Protein backbone atom coordinates (compact mmCIF):
# COMPACT_ATOMS: atom_id res chain seq x y z
CA UNK A 1 0.00 0.00 0.00
CA UNK A 2 1.24 3.47 -0.84
CA UNK A 3 2.06 5.89 1.97
CA UNK A 4 1.75 9.19 0.08
CA UNK A 5 -0.54 10.57 -2.61
CA UNK A 6 0.47 13.78 -4.38
CA UNK A 7 -2.45 15.19 -6.33
CA UNK A 8 -2.59 17.89 -8.94
CA UNK A 9 -5.50 20.30 -8.53
CA UNK A 10 -6.77 21.79 -11.81
CA UNK A 11 -8.67 19.21 -13.88
CA UNK A 12 -7.79 16.51 -11.38
CA UNK A 13 -9.94 17.47 -8.38
CA UNK A 14 -12.24 19.86 -10.28
CA UNK A 15 -12.88 20.97 -13.87
CA UNK A 16 -10.76 24.11 -14.06
CA UNK A 17 -11.15 24.58 -17.82
CA UNK A 18 -14.94 24.69 -17.69
CA UNK A 19 -15.42 26.80 -14.59
CA UNK A 20 -12.65 29.31 -15.31
CA UNK A 21 -13.50 29.75 -18.97
CA UNK A 22 -17.17 30.41 -18.21
CA UNK A 23 -16.44 32.72 -15.29
CA UNK A 24 -13.89 34.63 -17.35
CA UNK A 25 -16.31 34.92 -20.27
CA UNK A 26 -19.03 36.31 -17.99
CA UNK A 27 -16.63 38.92 -16.61
CA UNK A 28 -15.43 40.01 -20.06
CA UNK A 29 -18.97 40.35 -21.36
CA UNK A 30 -19.88 42.58 -18.41
CA UNK A 31 -16.70 44.62 -18.87
CA UNK A 32 -17.58 45.12 -22.52
CA UNK A 33 -20.86 46.72 -21.47
CA UNK A 34 -19.30 48.80 -18.69
CA UNK A 35 -16.46 50.13 -20.84
CA UNK A 36 -18.15 50.21 -24.25
CA UNK A 37 -15.28 48.14 -25.68
CA UNK A 38 -15.66 45.07 -27.97
CA UNK A 39 -14.98 41.75 -26.28
CA UNK A 40 -12.31 40.82 -28.83
CA UNK A 41 -10.33 43.92 -27.92
CA UNK A 42 -10.65 43.09 -24.24
CA UNK A 43 -9.44 39.53 -24.84
CA UNK A 44 -6.33 40.89 -26.56
CA UNK A 45 -5.71 43.24 -23.64
CA UNK A 46 -6.14 40.45 -21.11
CA UNK A 47 -3.63 38.30 -22.98
CA UNK A 48 -1.08 41.11 -22.68
CA UNK A 49 -1.58 41.18 -18.90
CA UNK A 50 -1.40 37.40 -18.68
CA UNK A 51 1.88 37.33 -20.59
CA UNK A 52 3.29 40.05 -18.38
CA UNK A 53 2.82 37.88 -15.30
CA UNK A 54 3.23 34.43 -16.87
CA UNK A 55 -0.20 33.20 -15.78
CA UNK A 56 -3.70 33.22 -17.27
CA UNK A 57 -5.37 34.03 -13.97
CA UNK A 58 -3.62 36.88 -12.14
CA UNK A 59 -5.93 38.01 -9.30
CA UNK A 60 -7.85 41.09 -10.44
CA UNK A 61 -5.99 41.28 -13.73
CA UNK A 62 -8.92 43.32 -15.07
CA UNK A 63 -7.56 46.29 -13.10
CA UNK A 64 -4.57 46.39 -15.43
CA UNK A 65 -6.02 46.00 -18.92
CA UNK A 66 -5.49 48.93 -21.25
CA UNK A 67 -9.16 49.91 -21.61
CA UNK A 68 -9.57 50.19 -17.83
CA UNK A 69 -6.40 52.25 -17.48
CA UNK A 70 -7.50 54.54 -20.31
CA UNK A 71 -10.93 55.05 -18.76
CA UNK A 72 -9.95 55.47 -15.11
CA UNK A 73 -6.34 56.67 -15.25
CA UNK A 74 -4.56 56.64 -11.90
CA UNK A 75 -7.60 55.70 -9.84
CA UNK A 76 -6.46 53.60 -6.87
CA UNK A 77 -7.18 49.86 -6.75
CA UNK A 78 -9.97 50.04 -4.17
CA UNK A 79 -11.85 52.65 -6.20
CA UNK A 80 -11.35 50.61 -9.36
CA UNK A 81 -12.81 47.58 -7.64
CA UNK A 82 -15.98 49.56 -7.01
CA UNK A 83 -16.17 50.78 -10.61
CA UNK A 84 -15.73 47.26 -11.96
CA UNK A 85 -17.77 45.51 -9.32
CA UNK A 86 -20.49 44.30 -11.76
CA UNK A 87 -17.84 42.48 -13.79
CA UNK A 88 -16.30 40.83 -10.74
CA UNK A 89 -19.76 39.86 -9.53
CA UNK A 90 -20.43 38.22 -12.91
CA UNK A 91 -17.20 36.24 -12.55
CA UNK A 92 -18.04 35.17 -9.00
CA UNK A 93 -21.57 34.16 -9.94
CA UNK A 94 -20.38 31.94 -12.78
CA UNK A 95 -17.60 30.50 -10.61
CA UNK A 96 -20.12 29.58 -7.94
CA UNK A 97 -22.24 27.84 -10.57
CA UNK A 98 -19.51 25.87 -12.34
CA UNK A 99 -16.78 25.27 -9.76
CA UNK A 100 -17.58 21.76 -8.57
CA UNK A 101 -15.40 18.92 -7.39
CA UNK A 102 -15.47 15.86 -9.63
CA UNK A 103 -17.74 13.07 -8.33
CA UNK A 104 -16.54 11.21 -5.23
CA UNK A 105 -13.44 13.37 -4.69
CA UNK A 106 -14.24 14.22 -1.07
CA UNK A 107 -15.29 10.65 -0.22
CA UNK A 108 -12.19 9.17 -1.84
CA UNK A 109 -9.83 11.54 -0.05
CA UNK A 110 -11.56 10.62 3.20
CA UNK A 111 -11.13 6.89 2.56
CA UNK A 112 -7.43 7.36 1.83
CA UNK A 113 -6.90 9.38 5.00
CA UNK A 114 -8.75 6.74 7.01
CA UNK A 115 -6.24 4.21 5.67
CA UNK A 116 -3.38 6.42 6.91
CA UNK A 117 -2.28 7.48 3.45
CA UNK A 118 -0.86 10.98 3.62
CA UNK A 119 -2.29 13.29 0.97
CA UNK A 120 -0.66 16.49 -0.27
CA UNK A 121 -1.71 18.86 -3.04
CA UNK A 122 0.56 20.32 -5.69
CA UNK A 123 -0.22 23.22 -8.01
CA UNK A 124 1.42 25.71 -10.32
CA UNK A 125 -1.71 27.83 -10.32
CA UNK A 126 -1.63 31.20 -8.60
CA UNK A 127 -1.55 30.21 -4.95
CA UNK A 128 -4.29 32.59 -3.80
CA UNK A 129 -6.65 31.20 -6.44
CA UNK A 130 -5.82 27.56 -5.75
CA UNK A 131 -6.27 27.85 -2.00
CA UNK A 132 -9.52 29.80 -2.40
CA UNK A 133 -10.88 27.01 -4.60
CA UNK A 134 -9.97 24.34 -2.07
CA UNK A 135 -11.75 26.34 0.64
CA UNK A 136 -14.87 26.81 -1.45
CA UNK A 137 -14.99 23.11 -2.29
CA UNK A 138 -14.48 22.13 1.34
CA UNK A 139 -11.31 20.23 0.48
CA UNK A 140 -8.59 22.28 2.16
CA UNK A 141 -8.52 20.09 5.26
CA UNK A 142 -8.08 16.97 3.16
CA UNK A 143 -4.39 17.77 2.65
CA UNK A 144 -1.46 17.76 5.02
CA UNK A 145 0.32 20.33 2.86
CA UNK A 146 -0.29 22.42 -0.23
CA UNK A 147 2.84 22.67 -2.37
CA UNK A 148 3.03 25.68 -4.64
CA UNK A 149 5.66 27.77 -6.41
CA UNK A 150 7.13 31.18 -5.72
CA UNK A 151 5.00 34.05 -6.98
CA UNK A 152 5.94 37.60 -7.95
CA UNK A 153 2.38 38.73 -8.63
CA UNK A 154 1.36 42.17 -7.37
CA UNK A 155 -0.81 42.43 -4.28
CA UNK A 156 -4.42 43.43 -4.74
CA UNK A 157 -7.11 43.64 -2.04
CA UNK A 158 -8.22 40.03 -2.52
CA UNK A 159 -9.14 39.03 1.00
CA UNK A 160 -5.69 37.83 2.05
CA UNK A 161 -7.01 37.12 5.54
CA UNK A 162 -8.15 33.78 4.10
CA UNK A 163 -4.60 32.75 3.28
CA UNK A 164 -3.10 30.06 5.52
CA UNK A 165 0.25 30.24 7.24
CA UNK A 166 3.10 27.77 7.04
CA UNK A 167 3.49 24.88 7.60
CA UNK A 168 0.30 24.14 5.61
CA UNK A 169 1.79 25.92 2.62
CA UNK A 170 5.18 24.80 1.34
CA UNK A 171 6.79 26.88 -1.40
CA UNK A 172 8.96 25.12 -3.97
CA UNK A 173 11.68 26.99 -5.89
CA UNK A 174 10.81 28.17 -9.40
CA UNK A 175 13.39 25.74 -10.80
CA UNK A 176 11.12 22.91 -9.67
CA UNK A 177 8.33 23.33 -12.17
CA UNK A 178 6.53 20.67 -14.15
CA UNK A 179 7.75 18.42 -15.68
CA UNK A 180 10.93 18.54 -13.57
CA UNK A 181 10.98 15.23 -11.62
CA UNK A 182 13.06 16.92 -8.92
CA UNK A 183 9.93 18.64 -7.60
CA UNK A 184 8.24 15.27 -6.95
CA UNK A 185 11.33 13.88 -5.27
CA UNK A 186 11.58 17.09 -3.23
CA UNK A 187 7.99 16.71 -2.03
CA UNK A 188 8.65 13.08 -1.10
CA UNK A 189 11.77 14.09 0.85
CA UNK A 190 9.91 16.84 2.70
CA UNK A 191 7.19 14.34 3.60
CA UNK A 192 9.74 11.73 4.68
CA UNK A 193 8.46 9.19 2.15
CA UNK A 194 10.50 7.09 -0.28
CA UNK A 195 9.39 7.80 -3.89
CA UNK A 196 8.59 4.11 -4.41
CA UNK A 197 5.95 4.47 -1.69
CA UNK A 198 4.31 7.49 -3.34
CA UNK A 199 1.88 8.11 -6.20
CA UNK A 200 1.18 11.22 -8.27
CA UNK A 201 -2.12 11.83 -10.06
CA UNK A 202 -2.63 14.48 -12.72
CA UNK A 203 -4.42 15.13 -15.99
CA UNK A 204 -1.44 15.96 -18.24
CA UNK A 205 0.57 13.20 -19.92
CA UNK A 206 3.45 15.54 -20.72
CA UNK A 207 3.63 17.44 -17.44
CA UNK A 208 2.20 15.11 -14.79
CA UNK A 209 2.60 11.54 -15.95
CA UNK A 210 6.03 11.89 -17.58
CA UNK A 211 7.28 13.77 -14.51
CA UNK A 212 5.99 11.10 -12.14
CA UNK A 213 7.56 8.32 -14.22
CA UNK A 214 10.93 10.09 -14.21
CA UNK A 215 10.67 10.69 -10.45
CA UNK A 216 10.14 7.01 -9.74
CA UNK A 217 6.68 7.31 -8.20
CA UNK A 218 3.52 5.54 -9.32
CA UNK A 219 2.08 7.60 -12.17
CA UNK A 220 -1.72 7.87 -12.39
CA UNK A 221 -3.30 9.62 -15.37
CA UNK A 222 -6.58 11.39 -14.60
CA UNK A 223 -7.95 10.87 -18.11
CA UNK A 224 -11.36 12.21 -17.05
CA UNK A 225 -9.71 15.62 -16.61
CA UNK A 226 -9.43 16.00 -20.38
CA UNK A 227 -13.22 16.08 -20.85
CA UNK A 228 -14.27 19.67 -21.50
CA UNK A 229 -15.90 21.55 -24.34
CA UNK A 230 -13.89 22.82 -27.30
CA UNK A 231 -15.51 26.25 -26.90
CA UNK A 232 -14.33 26.59 -23.30
CA UNK A 233 -10.81 25.45 -24.20
CA UNK A 234 -10.54 27.81 -27.18
CA UNK A 235 -11.36 30.83 -25.04
CA UNK A 236 -8.50 29.98 -22.68
CA UNK A 237 -6.16 29.51 -25.64
CA UNK A 238 -7.26 32.94 -26.92
CA UNK A 239 -6.02 34.66 -23.75
CA UNK A 240 -3.21 32.30 -22.80
CA UNK A 241 0.02 33.65 -21.38
CA UNK A 242 1.93 31.17 -23.53
CA UNK A 243 4.17 32.64 -26.22
CA UNK A 244 5.15 31.01 -29.52
CA UNK A 245 8.31 29.76 -27.80
CA UNK A 246 6.19 28.20 -25.04
CA UNK A 247 4.13 26.35 -27.66
CA UNK A 248 7.29 25.02 -29.30
CA UNK A 249 8.61 23.90 -25.91
CA UNK A 250 5.35 22.08 -25.23
CA UNK A 251 5.57 20.30 -28.58
CA UNK A 252 9.09 19.21 -27.71
CA UNK A 253 7.92 17.91 -24.33
CA UNK A 254 5.10 16.01 -25.99
CA UNK A 255 7.58 14.31 -28.27
CA UNK A 256 10.02 13.52 -25.46
CA UNK A 257 7.29 12.10 -23.23
CA UNK A 258 5.64 9.96 -25.90
CA UNK A 259 7.46 6.84 -24.64
CA UNK A 260 6.50 7.41 -20.99
CA UNK A 261 3.24 5.80 -20.00
CA UNK A 262 1.17 5.94 -16.81
CA UNK A 263 1.14 3.02 -14.46
CA UNK A 264 -2.62 3.47 -14.23
CA UNK A 265 -5.28 5.39 -16.16
CA UNK A 266 -8.48 6.30 -14.34
CA UNK A 267 -11.81 7.55 -15.64
CA UNK A 268 -12.94 8.90 -12.27
CA UNK A 269 -11.11 10.01 -9.14
CA UNK A 270 -12.64 7.26 -7.02
CA UNK A 271 -10.82 4.60 -9.05
CA UNK A 272 -7.58 5.43 -7.24
CA UNK A 273 -9.01 3.65 -4.18
CA UNK A 274 -8.50 0.27 -5.87
CA UNK A 275 -4.96 1.33 -6.82
CA UNK A 276 -3.80 2.69 -3.48
CA UNK A 277 -5.78 0.70 -0.90
CA UNK A 278 -5.46 -2.97 0.04
CA UNK A 279 -8.36 -5.21 -0.96
CA UNK A 280 -9.71 -5.48 2.58
CA UNK A 281 -10.08 -1.71 2.81
CA UNK A 282 -12.37 -1.68 -0.23
CA UNK A 283 -15.09 -3.82 1.30
PDB file of N, CA, C and O in Angstrom, residues 10-12 14-19 22 98 100 102-103 203-204 221-233 265-268:
ATOM      1  N   UNK A  10      -5.955  21.429 -10.651  1.00  0.00           N
ATOM      2  CA  UNK A  10      -6.774  21.788 -11.807  1.00  0.00           C
ATOM      3  C   UNK A  10      -6.989  20.593 -12.729  1.00  0.00           C
ATOM      4  O   UNK A  10      -6.048  19.939 -13.163  1.00  0.00           O
ATOM      5  N   UNK A  11      -8.244  20.311 -13.018  1.00  0.00           N
ATOM      6  CA  UNK A  11      -8.674  19.210 -13.884  1.00  0.00           C
ATOM      7  C   UNK A  11      -8.250  17.840 -13.370  1.00  0.00           C
ATOM      8  O   UNK A  11      -8.177  16.880 -14.118  1.00  0.00           O
ATOM      9  N   UNK A  12      -7.998  17.784 -12.057  1.00  0.00           N
ATOM     10  CA  UNK A  12      -7.786  16.510 -11.383  1.00  0.00           C
ATOM     11  C   UNK A  12      -8.782  16.371 -10.236  1.00  0.00           C
ATOM     12  O   UNK A  12      -9.433  15.345 -10.090  1.00  0.00           O
ATOM     13  N   UNK A  14     -11.093  19.098  -9.767  1.00  0.00           N
ATOM     14  CA  UNK A  14     -12.242  19.859 -10.282  1.00  0.00           C
ATOM     15  C   UNK A  14     -11.941  20.265 -11.715  1.00  0.00           C
ATOM     16  O   UNK A  14     -10.782  20.265 -12.158  1.00  0.00           O
ATOM     17  N   UNK A  15     -13.002  20.618 -12.457  1.00  0.00           N
ATOM     18  CA  UNK A  15     -12.879  20.968 -13.874  1.00  0.00           C
ATOM     19  C   UNK A  15     -12.525  22.443 -13.996  1.00  0.00           C
ATOM     20  O   UNK A  15     -13.394  23.296 -14.121  1.00  0.00           O
ATOM     21  N   UNK A  16     -11.220  22.727 -13.984  1.00  0.00           N
ATOM     22  CA  UNK A  16     -10.760  24.113 -14.060  1.00  0.00           C
ATOM     23  C   UNK A  16     -11.092  24.733 -15.406  1.00  0.00           C
ATOM     24  O   UNK A  16     -11.524  25.891 -15.469  1.00  0.00           O
ATOM     25  N   UNK A  17     -10.908  24.022 -16.494  1.00  0.00           N
ATOM     26  CA  UNK A  17     -11.145  24.585 -17.819  1.00  0.00           C
ATOM     27  C   UNK A  17     -12.572  25.106 -17.940  1.00  0.00           C
ATOM     28  O   UNK A  17     -12.802  26.235 -18.371  1.00  0.00           O
ATOM     29  N   UNK A  18     -13.540  24.293 -17.541  1.00  0.00           N
ATOM     30  CA  UNK A  18     -14.935  24.688 -17.688  1.00  0.00           C
ATOM     31  C   UNK A  18     -15.291  25.857 -16.782  1.00  0.00           C
ATOM     32  O   UNK A  18     -15.839  26.869 -17.240  1.00  0.00           O
ATOM     33  N   UNK A  19     -14.983  25.746 -15.500  1.00  0.00           N
ATOM     34  CA  UNK A  19     -15.415  26.795 -14.586  1.00  0.00           C
ATOM     35  C   UNK A  19     -14.691  28.112 -14.877  1.00  0.00           C
ATOM     36  O   UNK A  19     -15.307  29.184 -14.893  1.00  0.00           O
ATOM     37  N   UNK A  22     -15.817  29.832 -18.253  1.00  0.00           N
ATOM     38  CA  UNK A  22     -17.168  30.413 -18.214  1.00  0.00           C
ATOM     39  C   UNK A  22     -17.239  31.611 -17.269  1.00  0.00           C
ATOM     40  O   UNK A  22     -17.962  32.574 -17.540  1.00  0.00           O
ATOM     41  N   UNK A  98     -20.237  26.913 -11.610  1.00  0.00           N
ATOM     42  CA  UNK A  98     -19.512  25.875 -12.343  1.00  0.00           C
ATOM     43  C   UNK A  98     -18.341  25.246 -11.596  1.00  0.00           C
ATOM     44  O   UNK A  98     -17.850  24.193 -12.018  1.00  0.00           O
ATOM     45  N   UNK A 100     -17.114  22.938  -9.300  1.00  0.00           N
ATOM     46  CA  UNK A 100     -17.580  21.761  -8.566  1.00  0.00           C
ATOM     47  C   UNK A 100     -16.476  20.716  -8.548  1.00  0.00           C
ATOM     48  O   UNK A 100     -15.769  20.530  -9.538  1.00  0.00           O
ATOM     49  N   UNK A 102     -15.044  17.036  -8.875  1.00  0.00           N
ATOM     50  CA  UNK A 102     -15.472  15.865  -9.626  1.00  0.00           C
ATOM     51  C   UNK A 102     -16.180  14.895  -8.671  1.00  0.00           C
ATOM     52  O   UNK A 102     -15.962  14.936  -7.441  1.00  0.00           O
ATOM     53  N   UNK A 103     -17.017  14.024  -9.191  1.00  0.00           N
ATOM     54  CA  UNK A 103     -17.736  13.068  -8.331  1.00  0.00           C
ATOM     55  C   UNK A 103     -16.793  12.243  -7.454  1.00  0.00           C
ATOM     56  O   UNK A 103     -15.746  11.794  -7.904  1.00  0.00           O
ATOM     57  N   UNK A 203      -3.700  15.284 -14.729  1.00  0.00           N
ATOM     58  CA  UNK A 203      -4.422  15.131 -15.992  1.00  0.00           C
ATOM     59  C   UNK A 203      -3.552  15.263 -17.233  1.00  0.00           C
ATOM     60  O   UNK A 203      -4.011  14.978 -18.337  1.00  0.00           O
ATOM     61  N   UNK A 204      -2.300  15.715 -17.084  1.00  0.00           N
ATOM     62  CA  UNK A 204      -1.444  15.956 -18.237  1.00  0.00           C
ATOM     63  C   UNK A 204      -0.433  14.827 -18.429  1.00  0.00           C
ATOM     64  O   UNK A 204       0.349  14.521 -17.521  1.00  0.00           O
ATOM     65  N   UNK A 221      -2.783   8.627 -14.431  1.00  0.00           N
ATOM     66  CA  UNK A 221      -3.302   9.615 -15.373  1.00  0.00           C
ATOM     67  C   UNK A 221      -4.787   9.809 -15.147  1.00  0.00           C
ATOM     68  O   UNK A 221      -5.576   8.884 -15.298  1.00  0.00           O
ATOM     69  N   UNK A 222      -5.172  11.037 -14.784  1.00  0.00           N
ATOM     70  CA  UNK A 222      -6.585  11.391 -14.604  1.00  0.00           C
ATOM     71  C   UNK A 222      -7.177  11.715 -15.977  1.00  0.00           C
ATOM     72  O   UNK A 222      -7.364  12.884 -16.334  1.00  0.00           O
ATOM     73  N   UNK A 223      -7.470  10.686 -16.742  1.00  0.00           N
ATOM     74  CA  UNK A 223      -7.954  10.869 -18.109  1.00  0.00           C
ATOM     75  C   UNK A 223      -9.257  11.658 -18.142  1.00  0.00           C
ATOM     76  O   UNK A 223      -9.530  12.413 -19.083  1.00  0.00           O
ATOM     77  N   UNK A 224     -10.080  11.494 -17.111  1.00  0.00           N
ATOM     78  CA  UNK A 224     -11.359  12.209 -17.053  1.00  0.00           C
ATOM     79  C   UNK A 224     -11.159  13.721 -17.072  1.00  0.00           C
ATOM     80  O   UNK A 224     -12.050  14.476 -17.455  1.00  0.00           O
ATOM     81  N   UNK A 225      -9.976  14.184 -16.656  1.00  0.00           N
ATOM     82  CA  UNK A 225      -9.710  15.619 -16.607  1.00  0.00           C
ATOM     83  C   UNK A 225      -9.542  16.264 -17.964  1.00  0.00           C
ATOM     84  O   UNK A 225      -9.423  17.496 -18.055  1.00  0.00           O
ATOM     85  N   UNK A 226      -9.542  15.471 -19.020  1.00  0.00           N
ATOM     86  CA  UNK A 226      -9.430  16.005 -20.381  1.00  0.00           C
ATOM     87  C   UNK A 226     -10.791  16.188 -21.030  1.00  0.00           C
ATOM     88  O   UNK A 226     -10.872  16.560 -22.209  1.00  0.00           O
ATOM     89  N   UNK A 227     -11.862  15.972 -20.290  1.00  0.00           N
ATOM     90  CA  UNK A 227     -13.216  16.082 -20.847  1.00  0.00           C
ATOM     91  C   UNK A 227     -13.783  17.473 -20.583  1.00  0.00           C
ATOM     92  O   UNK A 227     -14.266  17.767 -19.488  1.00  0.00           O
ATOM     93  N   UNK A 228     -13.689  18.325 -21.574  1.00  0.00           N
ATOM     94  CA  UNK A 228     -14.267  19.671 -21.497  1.00  0.00           C
ATOM     95  C   UNK A 228     -14.609  20.114 -22.913  1.00  0.00           C
ATOM     96  O   UNK A 228     -14.160  19.510 -23.893  1.00  0.00           O
ATOM     97  N   UNK A 229     -15.429  21.140 -23.026  1.00  0.00           N
ATOM     98  CA  UNK A 229     -15.895  21.548 -24.343  1.00  0.00           C
ATOM     99  C   UNK A 229     -14.810  22.288 -25.129  1.00  0.00           C
ATOM    100  O   UNK A 229     -13.958  22.973 -24.547  1.00  0.00           O
ATOM    101  N   UNK A 230     -14.849  22.133 -26.425  1.00  0.00           N
ATOM    102  CA  UNK A 230     -13.891  22.816 -27.303  1.00  0.00           C
ATOM    103  C   UNK A 230     -14.029  24.335 -27.161  1.00  0.00           C
ATOM    104  O   UNK A 230     -13.039  25.074 -27.167  1.00  0.00           O
ATOM    105  N   UNK A 231     -15.266  24.806 -27.027  1.00  0.00           N
ATOM    106  CA  UNK A 231     -15.508  26.245 -26.905  1.00  0.00           C
ATOM    107  C   UNK A 231     -14.832  26.815 -25.661  1.00  0.00           C
ATOM    108  O   UNK A 231     -14.199  27.878 -25.711  1.00  0.00           O
ATOM    109  N   UNK A 232     -14.949  26.112 -24.530  1.00  0.00           N
ATOM    110  CA  UNK A 232     -14.328  26.590 -23.297  1.00  0.00           C
ATOM    111  C   UNK A 232     -12.802  26.597 -23.434  1.00  0.00           C
ATOM    112  O   UNK A 232     -12.128  27.525 -22.992  1.00  0.00           O
ATOM    113  N   UNK A 233     -12.259  25.542 -24.036  1.00  0.00           N
ATOM    114  CA  UNK A 233     -10.811  25.447 -24.200  1.00  0.00           C
ATOM    115  C   UNK A 233     -10.288  26.547 -25.126  1.00  0.00           C
ATOM    116  O   UNK A 233      -9.256  27.171 -24.859  1.00  0.00           O
ATOM    117  N   UNK A 265      -4.419   4.364 -15.576  1.00  0.00           N
ATOM    118  CA  UNK A 265      -5.280   5.392 -16.163  1.00  0.00           C
ATOM    119  C   UNK A 265      -6.651   5.260 -15.518  1.00  0.00           C
ATOM    120  O   UNK A 265      -7.194   4.151 -15.463  1.00  0.00           O
ATOM    121  N   UNK A 266      -7.189   6.370 -15.022  1.00  0.00           N
ATOM    122  CA  UNK A 266      -8.483   6.304 -14.345  1.00  0.00           C
ATOM    123  C   UNK A 266      -9.488   7.214 -15.044  1.00  0.00           C
ATOM    124  O   UNK A 266      -9.134   8.264 -15.579  1.00  0.00           O
ATOM    125  N   UNK A 267     -10.727   6.793 -15.028  1.00  0.00           N
ATOM    126  CA  UNK A 267     -11.811   7.550 -15.644  1.00  0.00           C
ATOM    127  C   UNK A 267     -12.652   8.294 -14.613  1.00  0.00           C
ATOM    128  O   UNK A 267     -13.596   8.994 -14.960  1.00  0.00           O
ATOM    129  N   UNK A 268     -12.328   8.121 -13.339  1.00  0.00           N
ATOM    130  CA  UNK A 268     -12.939   8.904 -12.266  1.00  0.00           C
ATOM    131  C   UNK A 268     -11.983   8.876 -11.080  1.00  0.00           C
ATOM    132  O   UNK A 268     -11.193   7.934 -10.929  1.00  0.00           O
TER     133      UNK A 268
END
